[in-house]
Amino acid sequence: MSSQSPSIEFAKAKIERWRDRAHGSAGLSWQSLIPVAFVLCWASGFVVPRTFAPYIEPLTFVAIRNGAAAIVLVIIALALRSDWLDKWSERAGLLWAGALLQSFSLMAVYWAVVHGLPVGVAALIGALQPAVTAMLAAWLLGEALSRGQWGGIALGFAGVALVISPKLGTSEGHSSLGLGLLAFAGVACMAFASLSQKRFERVGDPWSRTALMFFGATLPALVAACLLEPAHIEFAPALIAVWVWSVFALAIGATMALLFLIRKGQASRAASLIYLVPPVSALMAYAGFGEAIHLVQVAGFAVAAFGVALVQLRKRR
């Protein structure tokens, strides 16, 4: 027979239930912050070029950003005793995927933003990545797309055209169109890389895989910076701050957050979060650099987001 009264036992049981519920809600709230952090980090990536532009050239910045991220990731992978890939074919594939995803793509987008492409437009073009990935999957892998999905792809491009259209009739029109096409080429590299790296999702360890990808991303940016830029760097607190943010929050944090969402079976949710990036990036650019936000841009954001949502609709069913 228990020495405690039934009322005391009941109270203790209730306290235990409250404690378990509190621990569960704490874990849930922590995980619910990951999508929010992902959107904020991803959106801030399009504002980064505006911050470092007075102090460093874009290709040089991408090179030192990727190199630092690769070193940090190797240290983390070694500390965690991660498994490294044994096959050279797998290593080469990840190096190439990293070059496309974190080097060619960023060099194109950052160069376009530094030379005048509005941050909101760059982010809107970046939000087309799921649509471009679906197109490449249809052409290269034979994946069937419904009429609704093709219509969504068309709407996505229409949204971008709507945002860029006010400048096409001005003296800046050709420049804006060229910069937009350059940024789109960077997004196409991201989309192709996302298909390439899918072959290696289940090999090795996430930390070692990501480290290899950033090593692959460092070399092209380093070569391009040495050949095309004077390598002049003006060290300033703002440059150091944006470099630290870009290495730890964007290169490592946002990448690992995306892998976490995919590992939790939320790949479609991660893709849908990209819809929120253009308006958030535009608001950041408005607050930090005074970039204007026009109604036509808001309409373009909405049209493009609806189009990309149609592309993803079939995958969610």
Tab-separated table of N, CA and C in Angstrom, residues 91-101 104 192-193 196 199 216:
chain	number	residue	atom	x	y	z
A	91	ARG	N	32.429	12.190	-54.920
A	91	ARG	CA	33.104	13.438	-54.550
A	91	ARG	C	33.038	14.447	-55.692
A	92	ALA	N	33.336	13.969	-56.901
A	92	ALA	CA	33.310	14.866	-58.059
A	92	ALA	C	31.906	15.420	-58.295
A	93	GLY	N	30.905	14.571	-58.106
A	93	GLY	CA	29.528	15.036	-58.292
A	93	GLY	C	29.145	16.122	-57.310
A	94	LEU	N	29.549	15.956	-56.053
A	94	LEU	CA	29.241	16.972	-55.045
A	94	LEU	C	30.035	18.257	-55.273
A	95	LEU	N	31.285	18.135	-55.717
A	95	LEU	CA	32.079	19.329	-56.022
A	95	LEU	C	31.428	20.123	-57.148
A	96	TRP	N	30.941	19.422	-58.167
A	96	TRP	CA	30.290	20.095	-59.289
A	96	TRP	C	28.963	20.718	-58.862
A	97	ALA	N	28.193	19.994	-58.064
A	97	ALA	CA	26.928	20.543	-57.572
A	97	ALA	C	27.177	21.787	-56.729
A	98	GLY	N	28.223	21.764	-55.894
A	98	GLY	CA	28.555	22.932	-55.085
A	98	GLY	C	28.979	24.110	-55.925
A	99	ALA	N	29.744	23.843	-57.007
A	99	ALA	CA	30.163	24.928	-57.896
A	99	ALA	C	28.956	25.612	-58.524
A	100	LEU	N	27.964	24.817	-58.918
A	100	LEU	CA	26.758	25.397	-59.519
A	100	LEU	C	25.908	26.131	-58.489
A	101	LEU	N	25.716	25.481	-57.324
A	101	LEU	CA	24.769	25.991	-56.332
A	101	LEU	C	25.276	27.207	-55.583
A	104	PHE	N	28.694	29.652	-59.200
A	104	PHE	CA	28.205	30.288	-60.419
A	104	PHE	C	26.905	31.058	-60.171
A	192	PHE	N	19.598	23.491	-61.629
A	192	PHE	CA	20.305	22.321	-62.150
A	192	PHE	C	21.082	21.630	-61.037
A	193	ALA	N	21.682	22.425	-60.129
A	193	ALA	CA	22.429	21.847	-59.007
A	193	ALA	C	21.513	21.071	-58.079
A	196	SER	N	21.144	17.782	-59.562
A	196	SER	CA	22.390	17.006	-59.551
A	196	SER	C	22.688	16.421	-58.176
A	199	ARG	N	21.259	12.960	-56.258
A	199	ARG	CA	21.833	11.613	-56.347
A	199	ARG	C	22.663	11.265	-55.120
A	216	GLY	N	33.951	22.751	-53.676
A	216	GLY	CA	33.680	22.872	-55.101
A	216	GLY	C	33.237	24.267	-55.490
